[in-house]
Coordinates of C-alpha atoms in Angstrom, one line a residue:
Chain X
M1 CA -1.4 21.5 19.6
I2 CA -0.6 22.5 16.3
L3 CA 1.0 19.1 15.0
R4 CA -1.7 17.3 16.3
L5 CA -4.6 19.8 14.6
A6 CA -3.2 19.1 11.5
F7 CA -2.7 15.3 11.8
R8 CA -6.3 15.4 12.8
N9 CA -6.8 17.8 10.0
I10 CA -5.0 15.8 7.2
V11 CA -7.2 12.7 8.7
A12 CA -10.9 14.3 8.0
N13 CA -8.9 15.1 4.6
G14 CA -9.3 11.0 3.9
W15 CA -9.0 10.7 0.3
R16 CA -8.1 14.5 -0.8
S17 CA -5.1 13.9 1.8
I18 CA -4.3 10.3 0.7
T19 CA -3.8 11.3 -3.5
N20 CA -1.0 14.1 -2.4
M21 CA 1.0 11.9 -0.2
L22 CA 0.7 9.0 -2.9
V23 CA 1.2 11.9 -5.9
L24 CA 4.3 12.4 -3.4
S25 CA 5.4 9.3 -2.8
V26 CA 5.8 8.4 -6.6
V27 CA 7.8 11.1 -6.8
L28 CA 9.8 10.7 -4.5
I29 CA 10.2 6.9 -5.3
V30 CA 10.8 8.2 -8.6
I31 CA 13.8 10.6 -7.8
V32 CA 15.5 7.9 -4.9
W33 CA 14.7 5.0 -7.6
M34 CA 16.8 7.6 -10.4
Q35 CA 19.4 8.8 -7.4
A36 CA 20.0 5.6 -7.3
M37 CA 20.8 4.3 -10.9
Y38 CA 22.9 6.9 -11.3
F39 CA 25.0 6.7 -8.1
S40 CA 25.3 2.9 -8.7
W41 CA 26.1 3.3 -12.3
I42 CA 29.2 5.9 -11.8
R43 CA 29.9 3.8 -8.6
L44 CA 30.1 0.5 -11.1
A45 CA 32.0 1.9 -13.8
E46 CA 34.5 3.6 -12.1
T47 CA 34.9 -0.1 -10.2
Q48 CA 35.5 -2.3 -13.2
Q49 CA 37.6 0.4 -15.0
I50 CA 39.7 0.1 -12.4
D51 CA 39.9 -3.3 -11.6
W52 CA 40.2 -4.1 -14.9
E53 CA 42.4 -1.0 -16.9
Y54 CA 43.4 1.4 -13.9
A55 CA 43.7 0.0 -10.5
K56 CA 45.1 2.6 -8.5
G57 CA 46.5 5.5 -11.3
M58 CA 47.7 5.4 -15.1
L59 CA 51.2 7.4 -16.2
R60 CA 50.5 7.9 -20.1
V61 CA 52.7 9.0 -22.7
R62 CA 52.0 13.0 -23.5
S63 CA 50.9 12.2 -27.1
Y64 CA 48.4 10.1 -26.6
D65 CA 44.9 11.4 -27.3
A66 CA 42.2 9.0 -26.8
N67 CA 40.2 10.7 -29.3
D68 CA 42.7 10.6 -32.1
P69 CA 43.3 7.6 -33.7
F70 CA 45.9 9.0 -35.6
S71 CA 48.0 9.7 -32.4
W72 CA 48.2 6.2 -31.2
E73 CA 50.6 5.0 -33.2
D74 CA 53.5 7.1 -31.9
S75 CA 52.4 7.5 -28.5
H76 CA 54.6 5.4 -26.8
A77 CA 58.3 5.9 -25.2
P78 CA 60.8 4.2 -23.7
L79 CA 61.0 3.8 -19.9
S80 CA 63.4 5.7 -17.6
A81 CA 65.3 3.9 -14.9
Q82 CA 63.6 4.5 -12.2
M83 CA 60.3 3.7 -13.7
Q84 CA 61.9 0.6 -15.1
G85 CA 62.8 -0.1 -11.3
A86 CA 59.2 0.1 -10.3
V87 CA 58.7 -1.8 -13.1
Q88 CA 60.8 -4.9 -12.0
Q89 CA 59.6 -4.3 -8.8
G90 CA 55.8 -5.0 -9.5
E91 CA 54.9 -1.2 -9.0
L92 CA 54.4 -0.3 -12.1
M93 CA 52.9 -2.5 -15.4
P94 CA 53.6 -1.6 -18.8
V95 CA 50.9 -1.6 -21.8
L96 CA 51.8 -0.9 -25.1
L97 CA 49.1 0.6 -27.4
S98 CA 49.6 -0.1 -31.0
P99 CA 47.3 0.3 -34.0
A100 CA 46.3 -2.8 -36.1
S101 CA 44.8 -4.7 -39.1
I102 CA 42.9 -8.1 -38.3
Y103 CA 41.9 -10.4 -41.3
P104 CA 39.0 -12.4 -39.3
Q105 CA 38.0 -14.6 -41.8
G106 CA 39.2 -13.0 -44.6
R107 CA 38.0 -9.5 -44.0
L108 CA 39.5 -6.7 -42.8
M109 CA 39.1 -4.9 -39.7
S110 CA 40.9 -2.7 -37.7
A111 CA 42.1 -2.9 -34.1
M112 CA 43.8 -1.6 -31.0
L113 CA 46.5 -4.4 -29.4
K114 CA 47.3 -4.2 -26.6
G115 CA 50.5 -5.6 -25.0
I116 CA 50.8 -6.2 -21.3
P117 CA 52.7 -8.3 -19.6
H118 CA 51.4 -11.9 -19.1
D119 CA 52.8 -12.8 -15.6
Q120 CA 50.8 -9.3 -14.5
N121 CA 48.5 -9.4 -11.1
L122 CA 47.7 -5.6 -11.2
V123 CA 44.5 -6.1 -13.1
K124 CA 41.5 -8.6 -13.5
L125 CA 42.5 -9.4 -16.8
P126 CA 43.9 -13.2 -16.4
A127 CA 47.1 -12.5 -18.3
K128 CA 48.9 -15.2 -17.7
I129 CA 47.1 -17.4 -20.8
L130 CA 48.5 -15.0 -23.1
N131 CA 52.3 -16.8 -22.2
P132 CA 53.9 -17.3 -25.1
Q133 CA 56.2 -19.9 -24.5
G134 CA 56.2 -22.6 -26.8
R135 CA 53.8 -21.5 -28.7
D136 CA 53.1 -21.5 -32.8
M137 CA 50.8 -18.3 -32.9
I138 CA 50.2 -15.5 -30.7
P139 CA 47.5 -16.4 -27.7
V140 CA 45.0 -13.6 -28.1
L141 CA 42.5 -12.9 -25.5
M142 CA 39.3 -10.0 -26.3
G143 CA 36.2 -9.7 -25.1
T144 CA 32.9 -11.1 -26.0
V145 CA 31.7 -7.6 -27.2
M146 CA 34.9 -7.4 -29.6
A147 CA 34.2 -11.6 -30.3
R148 CA 30.7 -10.8 -31.3
S149 CA 31.6 -7.6 -33.7
T150 CA 34.7 -9.6 -35.8
R151 CA 33.1 -12.8 -35.6
L152 CA 35.9 -14.8 -34.0
S153 CA 35.9 -17.0 -31.1
K154 CA 37.9 -19.2 -28.7
G155 CA 40.3 -21.2 -30.7
D156 CA 40.1 -18.9 -33.8
V157 CA 43.1 -18.0 -35.8
F158 CA 43.8 -14.7 -37.5
S159 CA 45.9 -12.9 -38.9
I160 CA 47.6 -9.5 -37.6
R161 CA 49.1 -6.8 -40.0
V162 CA 50.7 -4.1 -37.7
K163 CA 53.1 -1.3 -38.6
D164 CA 56.9 -2.0 -36.7
I165 CA 59.0 1.3 -35.0
N166 CA 60.3 1.6 -39.3
G167 CA 58.1 1.9 -41.0
S168 CA 57.8 -2.0 -42.5
F169 CA 54.4 -3.8 -42.0
N170 CA 54.2 -6.8 -40.0
A171 CA 52.0 -9.5 -40.5
V172 CA 51.4 -12.3 -37.4
D173 CA 49.4 -15.3 -36.9
A174 CA 47.0 -14.7 -33.9
I175 CA 44.8 -17.2 -32.2
V176 CA 42.2 -16.5 -30.2
E177 CA 43.2 -18.0 -26.7
D178 CA 39.8 -16.9 -24.5
V179 CA 36.7 -14.9 -25.1
I180 CA 35.9 -13.7 -21.9
E181 CA 33.5 -10.8 -20.3
I182 CA 35.6 -7.2 -19.9
P183 CA 32.8 -5.4 -17.6
A184 CA 35.1 -2.6 -18.6
V185 CA 34.2 -1.7 -21.9
T186 CA 37.3 0.5 -23.0
A187 CA 39.1 -3.0 -21.9
D188 CA 37.1 -4.4 -25.1
I189 CA 35.9 -3.2 -27.3
G190 CA 38.4 -2.4 -30.3
S191 CA 40.8 -4.4 -28.1
I192 CA 42.9 -7.5 -28.7
W193 CA 45.1 -8.4 -25.7
M194 CA 48.7 -10.0 -25.9
D195 CA 52.2 -10.1 -23.9
L196 CA 53.8 -7.3 -24.4
A197 CA 57.0 -8.6 -25.0
T198 CA 55.3 -10.6 -28.1
L199 CA 53.9 -6.5 -29.2
R200 CA 57.0 -4.9 -28.4
E201 CA 58.9 -7.4 -31.3
V202 CA 56.6 -7.2 -33.5
K203 CA 56.7 -3.5 -33.2
A204 CA 60.2 -4.0 -32.7
M205 CA 60.2 -1.5 -29.7
E206 CA 62.1 -2.8 -27.4
D207 CA 61.2 -1.5 -23.8
E208 CA 58.6 1.2 -25.4
T209 CA 55.3 2.0 -23.5
T210 CA 52.3 3.6 -23.8
Y211 CA 50.6 3.7 -20.6
L212 CA 51.4 2.1 -16.6
V213 CA 49.6 1.8 -14.7
M214 CA 50.0 1.8 -10.5
A215 CA 50.3 -0.8 -7.5
D216 CA 50.2 3.1 -5.7
A217 CA 48.0 5.9 -5.7
G218 CA 52.1 7.2 -4.6
L219 CA 53.7 6.3 -7.9
K220 CA 52.4 9.8 -9.3
S221 CA 55.4 11.0 -8.2
L222 CA 57.4 9.4 -10.6
E223 CA 55.6 11.1 -13.0
Q224 CA 58.5 13.1 -15.6
G225 CA 59.7 12.8 -19.2
E226 CA 57.3 12.1 -21.6
F227 CA 55.2 9.7 -19.0
K228 CA 52.3 12.3 -17.7
H229 CA 50.1 10.8 -14.4
I230 CA 46.4 10.9 -15.1
D231 CA 44.1 11.1 -12.0
K232 CA 40.5 10.0 -11.9
N233 CA 39.3 12.8 -13.4
E234 CA 40.9 12.9 -16.4
Y235 CA 40.8 9.3 -17.2
F236 CA 36.6 9.3 -16.1
A237 CA 37.0 11.8 -18.0
D238 CA 33.9 10.9 -20.5
L239 CA 32.0 9.3 -18.1
Y240 CA 31.8 12.0 -16.2
Q241 CA 30.7 14.7 -19.3
M242 CA 28.0 11.8 -20.2
L243 CA 27.2 12.2 -16.6
K244 CA 26.7 15.5 -16.4
N245 CA 24.6 15.7 -19.7
E246 CA 22.7 13.3 -17.8
R247 CA 22.1 15.5 -14.5
F248 CA 20.4 17.8 -16.4
Q249 CA 18.5 16.0 -17.7
Q250 CA 18.0 14.6 -14.2
A251 CA 17.0 18.0 -13.1
L252 CA 14.2 18.6 -15.9
L253 CA 12.8 15.5 -14.8
Y254 CA 12.5 16.2 -11.4
G255 CA 11.5 19.5 -11.9
L256 CA 8.3 18.3 -13.8
L257 CA 7.8 15.5 -11.2
L258 CA 7.7 18.5 -8.7
L259 CA 6.0 20.9 -10.0
L260 CA 3.1 18.2 -10.2
A261 CA 3.7 17.1 -7.1
M262 CA 3.3 20.4 -6.0
L263 CA 0.7 21.7 -7.7
A264 CA -1.2 18.8 -6.0
V265 CA -0.3 20.3 -2.7
F266 CA -1.1 24.0 -3.8
D267 CA -4.3 23.1 -4.8
T268 CA -5.1 21.2 -1.7
Q269 CA -4.1 23.9 0.9
A270 CA -5.6 26.8 -0.6
L271 CA -9.2 24.4 -1.6
A272 CA -8.6 24.5 2.2
V273 CA -8.2 27.8 3.0
F274 CA -10.9 28.5 1.6
R275 CA -13.5 25.3 2.6
R276 CA -12.1 26.2 6.3
R277 CA -13.0 30.1 6.3
R278 CA -14.7 29.6 9.3
E279 CA -12.7 27.3 11.1
I280 CA -10.0 29.8 10.3
G281 CA -12.6 32.5 11.7
T282 CA -13.1 30.4 15.2
L283 CA -9.9 29.3 15.4
A284 CA -9.0 33.5 15.2
A285 CA -11.8 34.1 17.9
L286 CA -10.3 31.7 20.2
G287 CA -7.3 33.0 20.8
F288 CA -5.3 32.0 17.8
T289 CA -3.2 34.5 16.1
R290 CA -2.7 34.9 12.1
G291 CA 0.7 33.8 12.5
K292 CA -0.2 30.7 14.0
I293 CA -3.5 29.7 11.9
S294 CA -1.0 29.9 9.4
L295 CA 1.5 27.8 11.0
L296 CA -1.2 25.3 11.2
F297 CA -2.2 25.3 7.3
T298 CA 1.9 25.1 6.9
V299 CA 2.7 22.3 9.1
E300 CA -0.4 20.3 6.9
G301 CA 1.7 20.5 4.3
A302 CA 5.0 20.0 5.7
L303 CA 2.9 16.8 7.1
Y304 CA 1.9 15.7 3.8
M305 CA 5.2 15.2 2.6
L306 CA 6.4 13.8 5.7
F307 CA 3.7 10.6 5.6
A308 CA 4.4 10.9 1.9
G309 CA 8.6 10.0 2.9
G310 CA 7.2 6.7 4.9
L311 CA 4.7 5.5 2.2
S312 CA 7.6 6.2 -0.3
A313 CA 9.6 3.6 1.8
V314 CA 7.2 1.5 2.5
L315 CA 5.8 1.2 -1.4
G316 CA 8.9 1.0 -3.0
F317 CA 10.8 -0.6 -0.8
P318 CA 10.1 -4.3 -2.8
L319 CA 11.8 -2.0 -5.9
F320 CA 14.0 -0.8 -4.4
W321 CA 14.8 -4.1 -2.8
Y322 CA 14.5 -6.0 -6.4
F323 CA 17.0 -3.3 -8.1
A324 CA 19.2 -3.7 -5.1
K325 CA 19.5 -7.8 -5.2
V326 CA 18.8 -8.1 -9.1
G327 CA 20.3 -5.3 -10.3
F328 CA 19.7 -2.8 -13.4
K329 CA 20.3 -4.6 -16.9
L330 CA 20.5 -3.3 -20.0
P331 CA 19.7 -5.8 -23.4
D332 CA 22.5 -7.9 -24.1
S333 CA 22.8 -5.6 -27.6
Y334 CA 23.3 -2.3 -25.4
D335 CA 27.4 -3.6 -24.9
E336 CA 28.2 -2.2 -28.4
F337 CA 27.2 1.3 -27.2
G338 CA 30.5 1.5 -25.7
I339 CA 28.5 2.7 -22.0
Q340 CA 30.6 2.0 -19.6
G341 CA 29.0 0.6 -16.2
F342 CA 26.4 -1.4 -18.7
S343 CA 27.8 -4.5 -19.3
E344 CA 26.6 -6.2 -16.4
P345 CA 23.4 -5.8 -14.5
I346 CA 24.0 -2.8 -11.6
R347 CA 23.2 -3.8 -8.1
F348 CA 21.9 -0.5 -7.3
V349 CA 23.3 1.5 -3.7
Y350 CA 21.2 3.7 -2.1
P351 CA 23.1 7.2 -1.2
M352 CA 21.1 8.2 1.7
G353 CA 23.5 11.1 2.6
E354 CA 22.0 12.7 -1.2
I355 CA 18.8 11.1 -0.8
L356 CA 18.1 12.8 2.1
V357 CA 19.8 15.8 1.4
I358 CA 17.2 16.3 -1.7
F359 CA 14.2 14.6 0.9
A360 CA 14.6 17.8 3.0
L361 CA 14.8 19.9 -0.5
I362 CA 11.7 18.6 -1.2
L363 CA 10.1 19.1 2.4
L364 CA 11.4 22.9 2.1
L365 CA 9.6 23.1 -0.9
T366 CA 6.3 21.8 -0.4
I367 CA 6.2 24.1 3.2
W368 CA 7.0 26.7 1.4
V369 CA 4.3 25.5 -1.9
S370 CA 2.2 25.0 1.6
W371 CA 2.5 28.4 3.2
I372 CA 2.1 30.7 0.2
P373 CA -1.9 29.9 -0.2
T374 CA -2.2 31.0 3.8
R375 CA -0.9 34.1 2.9
Q376 CA -4.6 35.3 1.9
I377 CA -5.3 34.4 6.2
S378 CA -3.3 37.5 6.7
R379 CA -5.4 39.3 5.0
M380 CA -8.6 37.5 6.6
N381 CA -10.9 39.6 8.7
P382 CA -11.8 37.4 11.1
V383 CA -15.7 38.5 11.5
D384 CA -15.0 37.3 7.6
A385 CA -13.9 34.4 7.9
L386 CA -16.2 33.6 10.8
R387 CA -18.7 34.4 8.6
G388 CA -17.9 32.3 5.9
K389 CA -17.3 34.9 3.4
V390 CA -15.1 35.2 0.9
N391 CA -12.2 38.6 0.9
Chain T
M1 CA -19.9 50.0 43.3
K2 CA -19.2 46.9 40.4
E3 CA -16.1 46.9 38.6
V4 CA -16.9 48.7 34.9
I5 CA -15.8 45.7 32.7
A6 CA -16.5 47.4 29.5
T7 CA -17.1 50.8 28.1
I8 CA -18.5 52.2 24.7
K9 CA -18.0 55.5 24.1
D10 CA -20.0 57.8 21.3
M11 CA -18.5 54.3 18.8
S12 CA -20.0 54.4 15.4
K13 CA -19.3 51.4 13.0
A14 CA -19.3 52.6 9.0
F15 CA -18.6 49.3 6.1
P16 CA -17.9 50.3 2.9
T17 CA -20.4 49.3 0.2
G18 CA -19.4 50.5 -3.1
P19 CA -17.8 54.3 -3.1
S20 CA -20.2 55.0 0.2
Q21 CA -20.3 53.6 3.4
F22 CA -22.8 51.7 5.3
W23 CA -23.3 53.1 8.6
A24 CA -23.9 49.4 11.3
L25 CA -23.5 50.7 14.7
K26 CA -23.9 54.8 15.3
H27 CA -22.7 56.8 18.6
I28 CA -23.2 53.7 20.7
N29 CA -22.8 54.8 24.5
L30 CA -22.9 51.9 27.2
Q31 CA -21.2 50.2 29.9
F32 CA -21.4 47.0 31.5
V33 CA -20.7 45.7 34.9
R34 CA -18.8 42.5 36.2
G35 CA -21.1 39.5 36.1
E36 CA -23.7 41.5 33.7
F37 CA -26.8 39.0 32.0
S38 CA -27.2 41.2 28.9
G39 CA -28.0 40.9 25.6
F40 CA -28.3 43.0 22.0
V41 CA -31.9 42.4 20.9
G42 CA -32.8 44.3 17.7
P43 CA -34.4 43.0 14.4
S44 CA -31.4 41.3 11.5
G45 CA -29.3 44.0 10.4
S46 CA -29.5 46.3 13.5
G47 CA -25.5 45.7 14.6
K48 CA -26.4 42.8 17.6
T49 CA -22.9 41.2 15.8
T50 CA -21.3 43.9 14.3
L51 CA -21.5 45.0 18.1
L52 CA -19.9 41.9 20.1
N53 CA -17.7 41.2 17.8
I54 CA -16.4 44.8 18.7
L55 CA -16.2 44.1 22.2
G56 CA -14.9 40.7 21.1
S57 CA -11.9 42.9 19.4
L58 CA -12.4 40.5 16.4
D59 CA -13.0 44.1 14.7
G60 CA -12.6 47.7 15.5
P61 CA -14.8 50.8 15.8
T62 CA -14.4 53.3 12.8
E63 CA -15.6 55.9 15.1
G64 CA -15.3 56.7 18.8
E65 CA -13.5 54.2 21.9
V66 CA -14.2 50.8 23.2
E67 CA -12.5 49.1 26.2
V68 CA -13.1 46.1 26.7
L69 CA -11.6 44.5 30.2
G70 CA -9.0 48.0 30.5
A71 CA -7.8 47.6 27.0
N72 CA -8.7 49.8 23.7
V73 CA -10.3 47.6 21.2
H74 CA -9.2 50.4 18.6
Q75 CA -5.4 50.1 19.8
L76 CA -4.9 46.9 19.9
S77 CA -2.4 44.8 18.4
Q78 CA -3.4 41.8 16.0
K79 CA -1.5 39.6 18.3
A80 CA -2.6 42.2 21.9
A81 CA -6.2 40.8 20.7
S82 CA -5.6 37.5 20.2
K83 CA -4.2 37.5 23.8
L84 CA -7.2 39.0 24.8
R85 CA -9.4 36.6 23.8
S86 CA -7.4 33.5 24.4
E87 CA -6.8 34.7 28.1
H88 CA -10.4 36.6 29.2
I89 CA -13.2 36.4 26.4
G90 CA -14.8 33.2 25.5
F91 CA -16.8 33.3 22.7
I92 CA -20.3 30.8 21.4
F93 CA -21.5 31.1 18.5
Q94 CA -25.5 30.3 16.5
T95 CA -23.4 27.5 14.3
Y96 CA -21.3 25.8 17.8
N97 CA -17.7 26.7 15.6
L98 CA -17.1 23.3 17.1
L99 CA -12.9 21.7 15.4
P100 CA -15.2 18.5 13.6
V101 CA -12.0 16.6 14.5
Y102 CA -11.8 16.9 17.9
N103 CA -14.0 15.0 20.2
V104 CA -15.5 16.8 23.4
Y105 CA -13.0 16.1 25.5
E106 CA -11.1 18.1 23.0
N107 CA -12.2 21.0 21.9
V108 CA -13.0 21.8 25.0
E109 CA -9.5 21.3 26.0
F110 CA -8.2 23.9 23.3
P111 CA -8.3 26.8 24.6
L112 CA -6.5 25.7 27.8
L113 CA -3.6 24.2 25.3
L114 CA -4.1 28.3 24.4
L115 CA -3.1 29.6 27.8
K116 CA -0.1 26.6 28.4
M117 CA -1.1 25.4 31.2
D118 CA -0.1 21.5 32.6
S119 CA -1.9 18.8 31.8
A120 CA -3.3 17.7 35.3
K121 CA -4.6 21.0 35.8
R122 CA -5.6 21.7 32.3
D123 CA -7.5 18.3 33.1
K124 CA -8.8 18.8 35.9
M125 CA -10.6 22.2 34.1
V126 CA -12.0 20.3 31.2
K127 CA -13.4 17.6 33.1
E128 CA -15.2 20.0 34.9
A129 CA -16.4 22.2 31.9
I130 CA -17.9 19.2 30.9
A131 CA -19.7 18.3 34.3
W132 CA -20.9 21.7 33.8
V133 CA -23.1 20.8 30.8
G134 CA -23.8 17.7 31.6
L135 CA -21.9 15.8 28.7
S136 CA -19.5 13.3 30.9
D137 CA -20.7 10.5 28.8
K138 CA -19.8 12.6 25.6
I139 CA -16.7 13.1 26.6
K140 CA -15.0 10.6 23.8
S141 CA -18.1 11.6 21.2
R142 CA -17.0 14.0 18.1
P143 CA -19.3 16.5 17.2
A144 CA -21.2 14.9 14.4
Q145 CA -22.3 12.2 16.5
L146 CA -24.0 14.6 18.9
S147 CA -27.3 16.8 18.9
G148 CA -27.5 20.4 18.3
G149 CA -28.3 20.8 21.8
Q150 CA -25.4 18.6 22.6
C151 CA -23.1 21.3 20.6
Q152 CA -24.3 23.9 21.8
R153 CA -23.7 22.7 24.8
V154 CA -19.9 21.4 24.0
A155 CA -19.4 25.3 22.2
I156 CA -20.6 26.2 26.2
A157 CA -18.2 24.6 28.1
R158 CA -15.4 25.7 25.0
A159 CA -16.1 29.0 26.6
M160 CA -16.4 28.4 29.9
V161 CA -13.6 26.1 31.0
K162 CA -10.6 29.0 31.3
K163 CA -13.3 30.9 33.5
P164 CA -13.2 34.1 31.2
E165 CA -14.5 37.3 32.8
L166 CA -16.5 37.5 29.7
V167 CA -18.6 35.4 27.2
L168 CA -20.3 37.2 23.4
A169 CA -22.8 34.7 22.3
D170 CA -23.6 35.6 19.6
E171 CA -27.6 33.9 18.1
P172 CA -27.0 30.6 20.6
T173 CA -30.1 29.1 20.1
A174 CA -31.0 30.4 17.2
N175 CA -30.5 26.7 15.6
L176 CA -32.3 24.8 18.7
D177 CA -35.7 23.5 20.0
T178 CA -37.1 24.7 22.8
E179 CA -36.6 22.6 24.9
N180 CA -32.6 22.0 24.5
S181 CA -32.9 26.3 24.4
H182 CA -33.6 26.6 27.5
H183 CA -31.6 23.6 28.9
I184 CA -28.9 25.9 27.6
L185 CA -29.9 28.9 28.8
D186 CA -30.3 27.4 32.7
T187 CA -26.9 26.4 32.2
M188 CA -25.7 29.8 31.0
A189 CA -27.1 31.3 33.8
R190 CA -26.0 29.4 36.6
L191 CA -22.7 29.3 35.7
N192 CA -23.7 33.4 35.5
Q193 CA -24.9 32.9 38.9
E194 CA -21.8 31.1 40.4
L195 CA -18.8 31.5 38.7
G196 CA -19.7 35.4 38.1
T197 CA -19.0 35.3 34.6
T198 CA -20.1 38.7 32.5
F199 CA -22.6 37.6 29.7
I200 CA -23.5 39.3 26.5
F201 CA -25.6 38.1 23.9
S202 CA -27.1 39.2 20.9
T203 CA -30.8 37.8 19.9
H204 CA -33.6 38.3 18.9
D205 CA -34.8 35.1 20.5
E206 CA -37.7 35.5 22.9
K207 CA -37.1 32.5 25.1
V208 CA -33.3 34.1 25.7
I209 CA -34.8 37.6 26.3
K210 CA -36.9 36.5 29.6
Y211 CA -33.7 35.5 30.7
L212 CA -31.4 38.5 30.3
K213 CA -31.2 41.0 33.4
R214 CA -30.4 43.4 30.6
V215 CA -31.9 44.2 27.5
I216 CA -30.4 46.4 25.4
R217 CA -32.5 47.2 21.8
L218 CA -30.9 47.8 18.7
V219 CA -32.7 49.3 15.7
D220 CA -30.9 50.4 13.0
G221 CA -27.6 50.5 14.4
E222 CA -28.4 52.4 17.3
V223 CA -29.3 52.1 21.0
A224 CA -33.2 52.5 21.1
S225 CA -33.4 51.7 24.9
D226 CA -31.7 50.4 27.9
D227 CA -34.3 48.1 29.7
L228 CA -32.3 47.0 32.8
A229 CA -35.4 45.7 34.3
S230 CA -37.0 44.0 31.9
G231 CA -35.3 40.4 32.4
I232 CA -36.4 38.4 35.1

């Protein structure tokens, strides 16, 4: 009975109801869009990094500090016999990192040389082309961002100067074997990929490794000595920190949007309680308790939100569909910012669980905001209400 | 001897007016028996509506006692008063007070929904009540599509549909023309006869007064006369 009356009142409220629902649905659409954007971005960034660099896990030398370039030169260690066995069985893939100076077209630039076995198949990097067999120069591979910043392209030759284990500088010539799209930014920006054995030879570091990529998460039991298991939280720490900062801004925006929407609902409900005093008195005369009358107004508020949910699904569908199919792409220049996950279009995946929780929270908030003005009803004398008098 | 359904004992009602009080009703003593067709008559501000509201448990007395259908109005909780109204009392207002978003059928059905009656029985009672007031052809119409007289007939059907023991009608003909007023009063008089429902009016309309079997004249909040013989 209350639901039917509430529904009829909403319909009878005409444009005021429609405006309320529109405001609420726009807020919902924006929130769902942003929620999907963050969710899909993180998912894509994780997938890209996992596909191109992290695989099922990583064992990295303890001395390596991603934020301290001075630590990189010495961040390597020999593998234990057990690790070497796992490498031979293809369960671990060793990678050696070495800071270097490069001279593309005579300019001096810094780069990170990354040695990877040319026969690996744990990550997506097409390392086969790095096989130096029968080549005069060292074949290297780089991502498009690195190629742009060094102004190198496929087939270009440049010199590399690198310090070996004894502190002597060696210079070698390298040829850009290919420039490819590398979605994982840490595998692109500043990185030059070459064959592991070649890099070890140039650096006179036989069997030295900076990190090992795992083929199976269970291999973390091999963590020993110089090598430490890097779990997902540690590996993605920067990404998660960035997400945390974004979440704060996101929460502020959500709060602001919700405040506007709730003001609209509150305003409508407060006006309704004032405008419909005679109806409140009639309901009291017919036997409605004050609680039931308050419930009627509160249900009307909740219905606004439920209808707004439906309206959002209808109005937002083309937008949601577009971003799920085509995706969200930042302009190419954003590549160089090194933001993970933005190197290819983010195709939205909608986290239904999160969206439903958010919807339920907004529904509760709407119910609360709709209920606040009805407190006036509990103070209203039915006789005054029937006369249309304000207490 | 007829059953007493409402008793008012030395009842007074005051309203605060700034620092002092205005006594709208003073030392009222009245008794109503089942099946009465009576009314409070008097000029504006004489306390008619206030008395009707107290009998309907919408308001309470300041002093004295009012017992309606065995319940002491002063001691009733808000919930118990609501229950008393929903089960035993029907209201008819000067301005009809129909729910504008409901049609005739739904407005008349509304009091029965509060009584949680099964739908088949409810439907039968609603149609019967609408037939009493001669609006069976307007069952789907909204109040905005009806004339004032038709709206008041819907209000009567709504008040009568649950077959209450007491119907309180506050200036029911004030907004109606003579023809509609007589139609409404004829309907109520007929229902009083057929169903034995007690009707208490508040009015200053001579047309209504002619129909009343008991006229209680109020002047400045006091009973000036209680004339059982002045009605038709």
